[in-house]
XYZ file of C-alpha atoms in Angstrom:
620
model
C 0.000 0.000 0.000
C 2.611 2.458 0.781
C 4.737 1.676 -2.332
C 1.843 2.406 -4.128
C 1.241 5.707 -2.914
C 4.527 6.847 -3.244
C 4.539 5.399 -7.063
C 1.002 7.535 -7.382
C 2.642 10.443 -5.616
C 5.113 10.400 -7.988
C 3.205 9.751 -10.956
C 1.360 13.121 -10.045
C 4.649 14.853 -9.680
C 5.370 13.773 -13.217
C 1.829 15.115 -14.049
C 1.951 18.399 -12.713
C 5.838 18.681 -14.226
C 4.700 18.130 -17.731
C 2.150 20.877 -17.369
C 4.265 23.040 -16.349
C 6.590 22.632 -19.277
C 3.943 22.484 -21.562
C 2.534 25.772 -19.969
C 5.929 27.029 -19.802
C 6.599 26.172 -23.487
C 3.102 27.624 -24.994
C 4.156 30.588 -22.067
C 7.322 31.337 -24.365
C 5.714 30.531 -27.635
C 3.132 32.507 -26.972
C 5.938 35.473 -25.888
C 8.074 34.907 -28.482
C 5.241 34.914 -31.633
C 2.472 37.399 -30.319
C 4.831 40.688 -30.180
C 6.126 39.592 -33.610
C 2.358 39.449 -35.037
C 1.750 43.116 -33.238
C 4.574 44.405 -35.249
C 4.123 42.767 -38.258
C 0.094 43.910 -38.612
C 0.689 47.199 -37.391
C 3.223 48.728 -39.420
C 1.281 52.489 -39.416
C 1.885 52.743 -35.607
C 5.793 53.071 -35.927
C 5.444 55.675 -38.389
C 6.526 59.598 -37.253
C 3.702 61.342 -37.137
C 3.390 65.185 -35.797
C 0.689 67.252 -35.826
C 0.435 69.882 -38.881
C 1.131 73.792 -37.945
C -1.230 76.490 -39.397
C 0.945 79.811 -39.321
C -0.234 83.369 -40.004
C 1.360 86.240 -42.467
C 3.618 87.122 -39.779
C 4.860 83.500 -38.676
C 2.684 82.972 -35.377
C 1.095 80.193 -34.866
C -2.857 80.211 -35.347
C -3.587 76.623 -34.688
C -1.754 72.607 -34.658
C -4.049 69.492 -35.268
C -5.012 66.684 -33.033
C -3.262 63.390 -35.105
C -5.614 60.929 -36.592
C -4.354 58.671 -33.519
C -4.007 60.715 -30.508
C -3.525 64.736 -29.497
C -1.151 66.957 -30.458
C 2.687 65.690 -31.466
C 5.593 67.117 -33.301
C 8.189 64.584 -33.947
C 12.077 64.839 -33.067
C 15.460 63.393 -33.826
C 17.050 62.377 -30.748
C 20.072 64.642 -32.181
C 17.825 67.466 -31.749
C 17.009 66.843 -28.323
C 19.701 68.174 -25.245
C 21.736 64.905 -23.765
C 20.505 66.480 -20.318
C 16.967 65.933 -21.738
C 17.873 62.512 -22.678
C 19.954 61.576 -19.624
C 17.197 62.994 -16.927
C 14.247 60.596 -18.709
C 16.857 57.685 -18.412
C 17.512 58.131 -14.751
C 13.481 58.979 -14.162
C 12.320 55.453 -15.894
C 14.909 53.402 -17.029
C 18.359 53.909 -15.778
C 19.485 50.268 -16.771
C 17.961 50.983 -20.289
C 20.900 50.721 -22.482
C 22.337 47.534 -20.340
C 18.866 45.460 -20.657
C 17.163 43.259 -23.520
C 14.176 45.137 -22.881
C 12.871 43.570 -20.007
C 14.369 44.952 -16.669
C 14.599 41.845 -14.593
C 15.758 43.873 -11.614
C 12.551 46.339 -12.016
C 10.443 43.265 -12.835
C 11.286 40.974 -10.021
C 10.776 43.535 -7.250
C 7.304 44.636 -8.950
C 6.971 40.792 -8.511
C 6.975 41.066 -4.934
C 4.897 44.209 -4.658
C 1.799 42.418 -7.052
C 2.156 39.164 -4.424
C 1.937 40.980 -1.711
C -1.007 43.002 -2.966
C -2.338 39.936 -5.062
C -3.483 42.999 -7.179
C -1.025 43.282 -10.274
C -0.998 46.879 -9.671
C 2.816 47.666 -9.333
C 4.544 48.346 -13.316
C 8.266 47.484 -13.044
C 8.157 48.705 -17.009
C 10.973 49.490 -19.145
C 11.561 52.089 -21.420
C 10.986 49.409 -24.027
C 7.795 48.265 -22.440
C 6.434 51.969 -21.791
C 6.749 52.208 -25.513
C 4.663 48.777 -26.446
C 2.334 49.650 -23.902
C 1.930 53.587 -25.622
C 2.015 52.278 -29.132
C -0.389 48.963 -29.198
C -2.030 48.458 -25.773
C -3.867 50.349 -23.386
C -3.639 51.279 -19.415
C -5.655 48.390 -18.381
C -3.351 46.871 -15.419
C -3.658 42.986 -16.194
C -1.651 40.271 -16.102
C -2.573 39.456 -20.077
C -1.747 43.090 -20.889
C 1.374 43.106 -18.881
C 2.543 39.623 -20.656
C 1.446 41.228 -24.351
C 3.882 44.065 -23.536
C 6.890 41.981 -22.100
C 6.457 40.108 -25.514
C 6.280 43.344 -27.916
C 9.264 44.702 -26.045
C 11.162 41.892 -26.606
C 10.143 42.170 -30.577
C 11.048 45.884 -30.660
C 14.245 45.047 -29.080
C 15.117 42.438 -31.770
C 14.153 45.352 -34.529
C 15.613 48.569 -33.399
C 18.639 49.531 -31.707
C 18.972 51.189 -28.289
C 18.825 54.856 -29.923
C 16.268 54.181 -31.978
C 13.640 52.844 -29.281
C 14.379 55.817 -27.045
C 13.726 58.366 -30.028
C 10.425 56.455 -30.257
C 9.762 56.901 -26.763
C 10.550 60.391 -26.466
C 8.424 60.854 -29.095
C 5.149 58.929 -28.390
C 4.999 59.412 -24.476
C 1.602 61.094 -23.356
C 3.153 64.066 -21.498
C -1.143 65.502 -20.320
C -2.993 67.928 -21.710
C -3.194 65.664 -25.084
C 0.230 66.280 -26.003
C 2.651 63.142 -26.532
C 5.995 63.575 -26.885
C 8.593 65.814 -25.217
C 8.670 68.309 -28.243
C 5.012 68.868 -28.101
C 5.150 69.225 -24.222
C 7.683 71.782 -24.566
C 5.638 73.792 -27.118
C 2.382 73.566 -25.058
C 4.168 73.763 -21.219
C 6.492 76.474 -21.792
C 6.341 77.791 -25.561
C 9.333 76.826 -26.464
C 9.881 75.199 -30.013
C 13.628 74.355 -29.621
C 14.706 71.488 -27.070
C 18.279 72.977 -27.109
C 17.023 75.912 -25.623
C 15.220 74.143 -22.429
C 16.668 75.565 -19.225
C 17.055 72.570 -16.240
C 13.962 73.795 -14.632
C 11.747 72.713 -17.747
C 13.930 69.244 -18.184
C 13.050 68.472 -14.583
C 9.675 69.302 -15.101
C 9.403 66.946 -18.119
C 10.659 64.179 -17.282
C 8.655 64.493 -14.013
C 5.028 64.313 -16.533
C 5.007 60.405 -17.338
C 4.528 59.152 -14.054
C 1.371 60.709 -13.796
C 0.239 63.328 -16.922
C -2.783 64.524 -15.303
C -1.722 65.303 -11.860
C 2.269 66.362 -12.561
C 1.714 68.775 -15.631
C 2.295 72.444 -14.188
C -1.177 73.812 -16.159
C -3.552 71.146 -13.915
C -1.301 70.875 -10.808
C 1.514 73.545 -10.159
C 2.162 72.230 -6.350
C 2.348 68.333 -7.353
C 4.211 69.591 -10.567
C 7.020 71.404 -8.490
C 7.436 68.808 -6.000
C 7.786 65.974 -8.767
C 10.432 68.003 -10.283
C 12.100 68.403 -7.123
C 11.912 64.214 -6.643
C 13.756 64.458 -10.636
C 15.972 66.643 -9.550
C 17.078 65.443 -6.800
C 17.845 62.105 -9.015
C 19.708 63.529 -11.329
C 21.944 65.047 -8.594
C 22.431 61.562 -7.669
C 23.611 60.403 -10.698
C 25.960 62.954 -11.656
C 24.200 65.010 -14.202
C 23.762 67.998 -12.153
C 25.656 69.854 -9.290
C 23.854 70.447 -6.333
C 23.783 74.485 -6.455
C 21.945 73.652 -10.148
C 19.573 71.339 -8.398
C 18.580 73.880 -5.823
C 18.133 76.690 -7.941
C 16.101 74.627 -10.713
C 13.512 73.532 -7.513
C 13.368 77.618 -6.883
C 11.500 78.443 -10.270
C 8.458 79.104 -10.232
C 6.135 78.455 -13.766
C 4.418 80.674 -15.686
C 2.361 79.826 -18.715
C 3.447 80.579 -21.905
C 2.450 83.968 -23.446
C -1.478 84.103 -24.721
C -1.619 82.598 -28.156
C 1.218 80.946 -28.017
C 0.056 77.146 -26.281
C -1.258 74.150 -28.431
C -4.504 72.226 -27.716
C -6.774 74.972 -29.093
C -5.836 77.040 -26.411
C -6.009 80.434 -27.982
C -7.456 83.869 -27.420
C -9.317 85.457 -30.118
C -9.123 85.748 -32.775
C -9.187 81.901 -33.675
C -10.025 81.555 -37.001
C -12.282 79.071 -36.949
C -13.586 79.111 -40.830
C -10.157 80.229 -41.910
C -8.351 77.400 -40.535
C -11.038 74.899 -42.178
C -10.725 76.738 -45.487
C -6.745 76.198 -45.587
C -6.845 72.454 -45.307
C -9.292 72.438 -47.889
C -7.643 74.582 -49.769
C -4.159 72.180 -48.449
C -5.938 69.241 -49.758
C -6.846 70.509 -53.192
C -3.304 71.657 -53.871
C -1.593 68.304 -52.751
C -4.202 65.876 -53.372
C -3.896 64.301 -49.784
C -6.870 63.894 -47.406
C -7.546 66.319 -44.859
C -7.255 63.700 -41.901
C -3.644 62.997 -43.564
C -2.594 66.139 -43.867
C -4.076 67.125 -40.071
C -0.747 64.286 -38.941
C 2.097 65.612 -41.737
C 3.596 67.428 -39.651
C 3.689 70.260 -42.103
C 3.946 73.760 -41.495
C 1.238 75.751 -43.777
C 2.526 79.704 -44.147
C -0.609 81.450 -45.132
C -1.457 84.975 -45.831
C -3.755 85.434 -42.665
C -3.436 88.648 -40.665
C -4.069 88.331 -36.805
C -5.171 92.271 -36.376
C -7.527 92.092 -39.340
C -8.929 88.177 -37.959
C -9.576 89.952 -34.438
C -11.496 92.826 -35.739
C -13.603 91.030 -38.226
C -14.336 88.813 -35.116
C -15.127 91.569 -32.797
C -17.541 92.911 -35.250
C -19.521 89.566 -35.657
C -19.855 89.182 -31.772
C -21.476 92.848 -31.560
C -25.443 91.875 -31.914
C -26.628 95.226 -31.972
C -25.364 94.547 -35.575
C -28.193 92.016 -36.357
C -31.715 93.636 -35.299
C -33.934 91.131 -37.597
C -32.623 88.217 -35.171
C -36.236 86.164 -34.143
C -35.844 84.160 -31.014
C -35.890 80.551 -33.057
C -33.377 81.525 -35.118
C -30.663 84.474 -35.669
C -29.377 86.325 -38.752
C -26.415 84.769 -40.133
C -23.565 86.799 -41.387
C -19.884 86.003 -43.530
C -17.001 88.394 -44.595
C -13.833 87.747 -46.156
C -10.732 90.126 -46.631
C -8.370 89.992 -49.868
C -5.324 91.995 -50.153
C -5.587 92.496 -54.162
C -1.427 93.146 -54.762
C -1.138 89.601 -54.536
C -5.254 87.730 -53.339
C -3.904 86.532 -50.110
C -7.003 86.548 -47.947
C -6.216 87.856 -44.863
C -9.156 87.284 -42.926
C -12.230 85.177 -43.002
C -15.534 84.760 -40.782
C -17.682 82.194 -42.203
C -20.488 82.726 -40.057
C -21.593 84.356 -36.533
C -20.997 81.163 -34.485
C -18.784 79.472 -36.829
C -17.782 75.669 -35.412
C -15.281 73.207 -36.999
C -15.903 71.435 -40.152
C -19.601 73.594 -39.739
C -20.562 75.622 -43.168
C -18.501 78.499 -44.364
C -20.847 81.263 -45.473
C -17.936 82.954 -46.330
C -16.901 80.180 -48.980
C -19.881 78.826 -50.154
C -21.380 79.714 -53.660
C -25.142 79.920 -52.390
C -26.282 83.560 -52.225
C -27.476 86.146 -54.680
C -25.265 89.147 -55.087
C -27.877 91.748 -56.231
C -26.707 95.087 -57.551
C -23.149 93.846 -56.681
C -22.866 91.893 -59.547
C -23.596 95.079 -62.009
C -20.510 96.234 -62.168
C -19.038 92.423 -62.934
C -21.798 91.647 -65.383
C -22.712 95.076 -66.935
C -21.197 98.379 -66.393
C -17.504 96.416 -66.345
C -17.882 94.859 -69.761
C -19.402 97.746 -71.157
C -16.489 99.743 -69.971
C -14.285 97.047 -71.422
C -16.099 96.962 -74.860
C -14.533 100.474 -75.609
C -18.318 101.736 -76.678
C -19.865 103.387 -73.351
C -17.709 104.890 -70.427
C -18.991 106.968 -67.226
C -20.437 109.452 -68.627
C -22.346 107.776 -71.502
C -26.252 108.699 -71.590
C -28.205 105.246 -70.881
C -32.123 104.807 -70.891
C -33.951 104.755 -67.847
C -37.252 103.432 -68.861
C -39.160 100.125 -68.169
C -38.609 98.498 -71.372
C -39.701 94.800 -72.138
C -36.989 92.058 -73.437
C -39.248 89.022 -74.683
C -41.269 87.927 -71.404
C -38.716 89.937 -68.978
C -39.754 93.202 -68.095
C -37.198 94.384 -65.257
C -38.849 96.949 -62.925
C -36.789 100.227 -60.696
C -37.613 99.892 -57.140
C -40.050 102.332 -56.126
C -41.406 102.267 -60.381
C -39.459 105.715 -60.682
C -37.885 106.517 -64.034
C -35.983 109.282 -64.658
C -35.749 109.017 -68.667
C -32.318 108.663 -69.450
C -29.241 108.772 -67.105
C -25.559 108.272 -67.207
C -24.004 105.338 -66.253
C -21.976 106.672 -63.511
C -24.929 107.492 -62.023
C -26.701 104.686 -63.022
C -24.409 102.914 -60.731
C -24.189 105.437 -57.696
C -27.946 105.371 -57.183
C -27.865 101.347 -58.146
C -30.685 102.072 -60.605
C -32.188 98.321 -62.680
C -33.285 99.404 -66.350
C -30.085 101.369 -67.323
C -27.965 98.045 -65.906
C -30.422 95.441 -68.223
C -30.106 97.713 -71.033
C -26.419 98.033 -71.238
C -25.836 94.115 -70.695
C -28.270 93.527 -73.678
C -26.118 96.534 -75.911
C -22.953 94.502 -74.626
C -24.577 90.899 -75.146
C -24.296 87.936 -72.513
C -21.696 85.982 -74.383
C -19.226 88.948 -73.929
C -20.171 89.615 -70.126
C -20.060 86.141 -69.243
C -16.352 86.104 -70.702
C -15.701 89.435 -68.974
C -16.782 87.932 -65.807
C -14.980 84.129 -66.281
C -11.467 86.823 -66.433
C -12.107 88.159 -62.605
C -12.697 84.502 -61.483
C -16.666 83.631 -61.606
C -17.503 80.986 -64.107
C -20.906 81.334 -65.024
C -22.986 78.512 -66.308
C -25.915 78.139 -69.866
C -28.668 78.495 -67.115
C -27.277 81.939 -66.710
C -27.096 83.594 -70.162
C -30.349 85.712 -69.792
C -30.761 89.097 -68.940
C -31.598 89.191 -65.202
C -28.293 88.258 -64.853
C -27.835 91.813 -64.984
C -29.299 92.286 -61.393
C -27.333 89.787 -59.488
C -29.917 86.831 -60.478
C -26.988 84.106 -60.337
C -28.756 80.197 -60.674
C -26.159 78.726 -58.461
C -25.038 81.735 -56.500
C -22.024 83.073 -55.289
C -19.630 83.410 -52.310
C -18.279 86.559 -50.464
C -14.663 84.546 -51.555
C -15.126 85.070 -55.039
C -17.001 88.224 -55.097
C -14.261 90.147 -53.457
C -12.257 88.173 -56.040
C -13.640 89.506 -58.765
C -13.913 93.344 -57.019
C -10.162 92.812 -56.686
C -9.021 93.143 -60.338
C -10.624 96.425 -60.040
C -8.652 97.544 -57.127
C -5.519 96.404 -58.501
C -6.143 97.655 -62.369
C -7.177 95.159 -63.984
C -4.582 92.968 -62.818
C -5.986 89.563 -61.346
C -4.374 86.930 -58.637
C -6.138 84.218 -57.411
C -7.478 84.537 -53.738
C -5.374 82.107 -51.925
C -4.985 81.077 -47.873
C -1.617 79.513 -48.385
C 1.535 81.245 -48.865
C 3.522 77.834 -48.729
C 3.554 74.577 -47.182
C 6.715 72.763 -45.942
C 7.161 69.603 -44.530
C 8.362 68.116 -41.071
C 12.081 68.360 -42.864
C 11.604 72.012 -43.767
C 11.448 70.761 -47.304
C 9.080 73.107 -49.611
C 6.086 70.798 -50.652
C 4.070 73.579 -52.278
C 4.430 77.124 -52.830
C 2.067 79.678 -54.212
C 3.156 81.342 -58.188
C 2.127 85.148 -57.497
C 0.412 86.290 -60.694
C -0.752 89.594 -61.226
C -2.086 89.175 -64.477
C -3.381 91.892 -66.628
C -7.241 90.374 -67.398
C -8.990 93.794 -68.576
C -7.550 97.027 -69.329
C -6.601 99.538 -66.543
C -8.668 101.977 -67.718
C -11.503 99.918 -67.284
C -10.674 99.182 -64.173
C -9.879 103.036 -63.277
C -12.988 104.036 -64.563
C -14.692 101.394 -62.522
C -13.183 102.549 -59.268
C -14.217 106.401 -60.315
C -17.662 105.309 -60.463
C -17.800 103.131 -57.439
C -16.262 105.577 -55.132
C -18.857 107.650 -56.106
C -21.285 104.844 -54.805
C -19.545 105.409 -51.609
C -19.206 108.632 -50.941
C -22.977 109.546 -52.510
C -24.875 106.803 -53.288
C -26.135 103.509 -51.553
C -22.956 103.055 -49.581
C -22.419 105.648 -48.228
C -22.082 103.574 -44.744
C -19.134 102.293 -45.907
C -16.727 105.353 -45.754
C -13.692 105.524 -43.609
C -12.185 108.238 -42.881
C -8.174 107.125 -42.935
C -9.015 105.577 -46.907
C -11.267 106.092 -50.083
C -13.639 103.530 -50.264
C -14.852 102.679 -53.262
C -17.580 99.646 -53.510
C -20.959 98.493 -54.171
C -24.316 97.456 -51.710
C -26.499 94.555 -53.251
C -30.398 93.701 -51.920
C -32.335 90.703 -53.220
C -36.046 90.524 -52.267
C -37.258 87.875 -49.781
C -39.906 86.689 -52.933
C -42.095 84.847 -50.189
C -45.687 84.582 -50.014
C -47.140 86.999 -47.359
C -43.935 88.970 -47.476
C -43.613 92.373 -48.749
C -41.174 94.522 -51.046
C -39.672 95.822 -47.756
C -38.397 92.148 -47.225
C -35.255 90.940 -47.851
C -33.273 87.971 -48.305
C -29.236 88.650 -49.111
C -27.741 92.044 -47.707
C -24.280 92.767 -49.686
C -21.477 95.573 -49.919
C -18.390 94.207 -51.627
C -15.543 96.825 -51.571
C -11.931 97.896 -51.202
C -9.460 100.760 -50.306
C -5.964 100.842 -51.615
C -4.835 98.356 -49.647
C -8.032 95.969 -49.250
C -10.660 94.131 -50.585
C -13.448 92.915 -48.711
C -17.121 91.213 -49.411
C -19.951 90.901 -46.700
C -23.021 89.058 -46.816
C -25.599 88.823 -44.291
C -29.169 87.358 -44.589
C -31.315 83.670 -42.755
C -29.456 80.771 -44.081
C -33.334 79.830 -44.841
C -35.562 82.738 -45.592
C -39.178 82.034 -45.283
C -42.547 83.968 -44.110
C -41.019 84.289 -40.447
C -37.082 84.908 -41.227
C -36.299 87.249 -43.840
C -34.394 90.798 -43.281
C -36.496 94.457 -42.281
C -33.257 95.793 -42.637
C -30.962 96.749 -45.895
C -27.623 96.823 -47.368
C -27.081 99.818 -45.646
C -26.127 97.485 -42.744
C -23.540 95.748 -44.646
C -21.723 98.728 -45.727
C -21.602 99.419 -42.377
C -20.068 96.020 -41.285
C -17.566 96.724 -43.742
C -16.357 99.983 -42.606
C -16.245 98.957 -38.792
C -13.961 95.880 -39.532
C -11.743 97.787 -42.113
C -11.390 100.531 -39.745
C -10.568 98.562 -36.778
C -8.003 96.118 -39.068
C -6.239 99.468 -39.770
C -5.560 100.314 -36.080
């Protein structure tokens, strides 16, 4: 009996043995194969990504993207980073790092005893190798699966890269709070500083303090906890040689102070911020390079654009004044969109594409979806007459209600004076004399004159009420001061543009714009024009829009509300389109849906004023 229950004894031994090696077998299978399979299916992760930089005319920063993946990020070499940087990260997490396979048995074994003794797998023990599996593939969860997957994909990212190589990637893809991963990002968005070199020990300290705990050890959420976690790194780095101990006590002195207003990532930023602008350049980024906007959001690219911060702020200030916008109804308010060009070169310099604008939300100020009115006479009528070499200013034109086939346009109010010139014609924004001279002209001719300042007009449009601003498809504030522009700058046309250039996270020029300044209709056309609509200005319908530091010359355009139960009095689009010597600008304002309740009381009058109060404040 007893020999038998020693041979069962050790028959059970034997038992338990085998399973164990098998376990231990599929264990290192299982360690050895898994982190191999990670890599191998997820080559995108290992990619450097940064976030893309939107800069303004005078190379401050308006805005940097969130990365498809995560926040904010701007990649760096580890050349470009300070060896103090490097060295104060290495005695923070890994100190052993460049002696280890990736696992650091030492770290690992007493973590070990901590999770026994807690029996709650809590304590980390992680590498610098193993931080970076766990940041790249895996997530926080503290488990003893997730804590085996990352052993394994350390061990594979060991076996691919070298040392250098897996600390760049670290350095790079560490969440540092606040949604910014990487030290270079951190940097930017902790203490506005764009080069690493130029870190003072203070801000190393402080860095390499953030991974043990990004929410709580980032100066902008906790300044105390912050301070005292880079006095714990401090006093490390003392211990290790890498700084005297008069540098260690004055670095714990400092005190923080956020960067400068403006100047932080995350969307951070005072006004102006260029909501609608910002959307337009990646649009306008993607159309030029043919990448997606999501792709180009995680270039890393710096986009130079045209974009000028006083002009943003005061077209923003203006649009926040509601005093502005009387026909607002409780259920809905009166929407409103503006855009700046400088015509020397069409770089718009500022852009509000609606009261409230939101990300990815409609651009008014883009959008071809409004009626111009009377500000589309001088593109469609008195310009190519001008152009045609038969009529100028002061040419006599009929002011009578005459029929065309079935269209019979009408003068508001029914009042005909007989005949008028066209200059006046113009100033007092009169209908018959502008239908007559664009049937003398002919529609084939106007439509070319109007295709040469940038608005390509379709077959549904070659009839005659074209003449008062009756587009089919419509048209944008964008292309209307476009086309208002050429006038300014006479006759010479240039393509409104966001984007100066656009370089990429090598400082290598990926696009960058061809000025043009092309002659498109004679000068004296365009002189003549700018006679005439000065005169607007300082006589006729816009007379809101005059500044005193400038000549303004421009037009106002009204279309009717045309709704059931509505009267003449109502409106739908309120226009001025305009410019000084230095500045073109186009303002729209009207219901993004106009029906029996929401249409306009008011008139153009209070978009020539718009445009006066944002030009005038722009020039301060």
């Amino acid at each position: 009996m007893l020999r038998f229950r020693i041979k069962q004894g050790i028959y059970r031994v034997f038992d338990v043995s085998v399973v164990i090696v098998v376990l231990f077998v599929m264990g290192c299978i299982y360690i050895v194969t898994y982190g191999e399979a990670v890599l191998r299916n997820n080559p995108e992760v290992i990619t450097k990504v940064s976030s893309t930089v939107i800069k303004d005319a005078a190379g401050a920063e308006i805005t940097r993207f969130r990365t498809q993946s995560k926040g904010f990020t701007e990649y760096a070499d580890l050349e470009d980073m300070p060896d103090l940087l490097v060295q104060a990260f290495l005695a923070t997490e890994d100190r052993r790092f460049y002696d280890h396979d990736g696992l650091d048995y030492i770290g690992i074994g007493r973590a070990v005893a901590q999770d026994v003794i807690h029996m709650d797998w809590s304590q980390g023990g992680s590498s610098i190798t193993q931080q970076l599996a766990r940041n790249l593939y895996l997530n926080g969860e503290k488990t003893l699966v997730r804590k085996v997957n990352e052993m394994s994909i350390a061990l594979s990212l060991e076996k691919r890269f070298n040392k250098d190589e897996l600390l760049e990637m670290y350095l790079n893809h560490i969440y540092m709070g606040r949604q910014q991963y990487g030290v270079k990002a951190a940097a930017w968005r902790y203490f506005g500083n764009e080069d690493l070199h130029q870190l003072e020990l203070w801000q190393i300290a402080t860095l390499a303090g953030i991974p043990k705990g990004p929410s709580i050890y980032n100066p902008v959420d906790d300044y105390e906890r912050s301070k005292q976690r880079r006095s714990v790194i401090l006093t490390l780095m003392h211990e290790q040689g890498l700084v005297t101990k008069g540098q260690m006590l004055e670095a714990r002195q400092v005190d923080y102070t956020p960067p400068a207003a403006g100047m932080s990532a995350a969307g951070e930023y005072n006004k102006p911020d260029y909501i609608s602008a910002v959307d337009a350049v990646i649009q306008e980024a993607a159309r030029l390079t043919g990448k997606r906007e999501t792709e180009i959001q995680s270039a890393g690219w710096t986009i130079h654009t045209g974009l000028d911060s006083q002009a943003q702020l005061a077209m923003e200030e203006t649009f926040r004044e509601t005093s502005r916008f009387t026909d607002d109804r409780e259920d809905q308010q009166v929407q409103a969109s503006m855009v700046i060009v400088d015509q020397h070169n069409g770089e718009v310099k500022a852009m509000m594409g609606g009261r409230d604008p939101v990300t990815g939300g409609i651009n008014r100020a883009i959008k071809d979806a409004r009626q111009p009115g009377s500000a589309f006479k001088p593109i469609i009528a008195y310009g190519p007459a001008l152009e045609s070499g038969r009529f100028s200013p002061e040419s006599m034109l009929p002011d009578k209600r005459i029929s065309y086939g079935s269209y019979q346009p009408s003068n508001l109010g029914g009042q005909y004076r007989g005949s008028v010139s066209m200059s006046l014609a113009l100033q007092k924004s009169i209908n018959a004399p502008a239908v007559w001279l664009l049937k003398q002209t002919g529609l084939e001719a106007a439509h070319v004159f109007a295709g040469r300042l940038g608005i390509e007009l379709g077959q549904e449009d070659l009839n005659l009420s074209i003449a008062l601003g009756g587009v089919h498809k419509g048209i944008s504030p964008l292309k209307m001061a476009q086309a208002y522009s050429v006038f300014a700058n006479d006759g010479k046309y240039n393509t409104a543009h966001l984007i100066r250039e656009i370089t990429d996270a090598d400082g290598q020029i990926i696009y960058a714009h061809k000025p043009e300044n092309k002659q498109v209709i004679a000068s004296s056309t365009a002189n003549a024009m700018t006679k005439m609509l000065r005169n607007v200005v300082s006589q006729g319908t816009g007379s809101r829009a005059q500044l005193s530091h400038d000549q303004v010359a421009g037009k106002t355009g009204t279309t009717q509300a045309a709704v059931p139960g509505v009267g003449r009095d109502g409106n739908r689009d309120l226009w001025f389109v305009g410019y000084t010597s230095k500045w073109t600008a186009a303002v729209w304002m009207g219901f993004d849906h106009t029906d029996a309740e929401h249409y306009m009381r008011s008139g153009s009058g209070n978009a020539a004023d718009m445009f006066a109060t944002v030009m005038r404040r722009a020039a301060q």
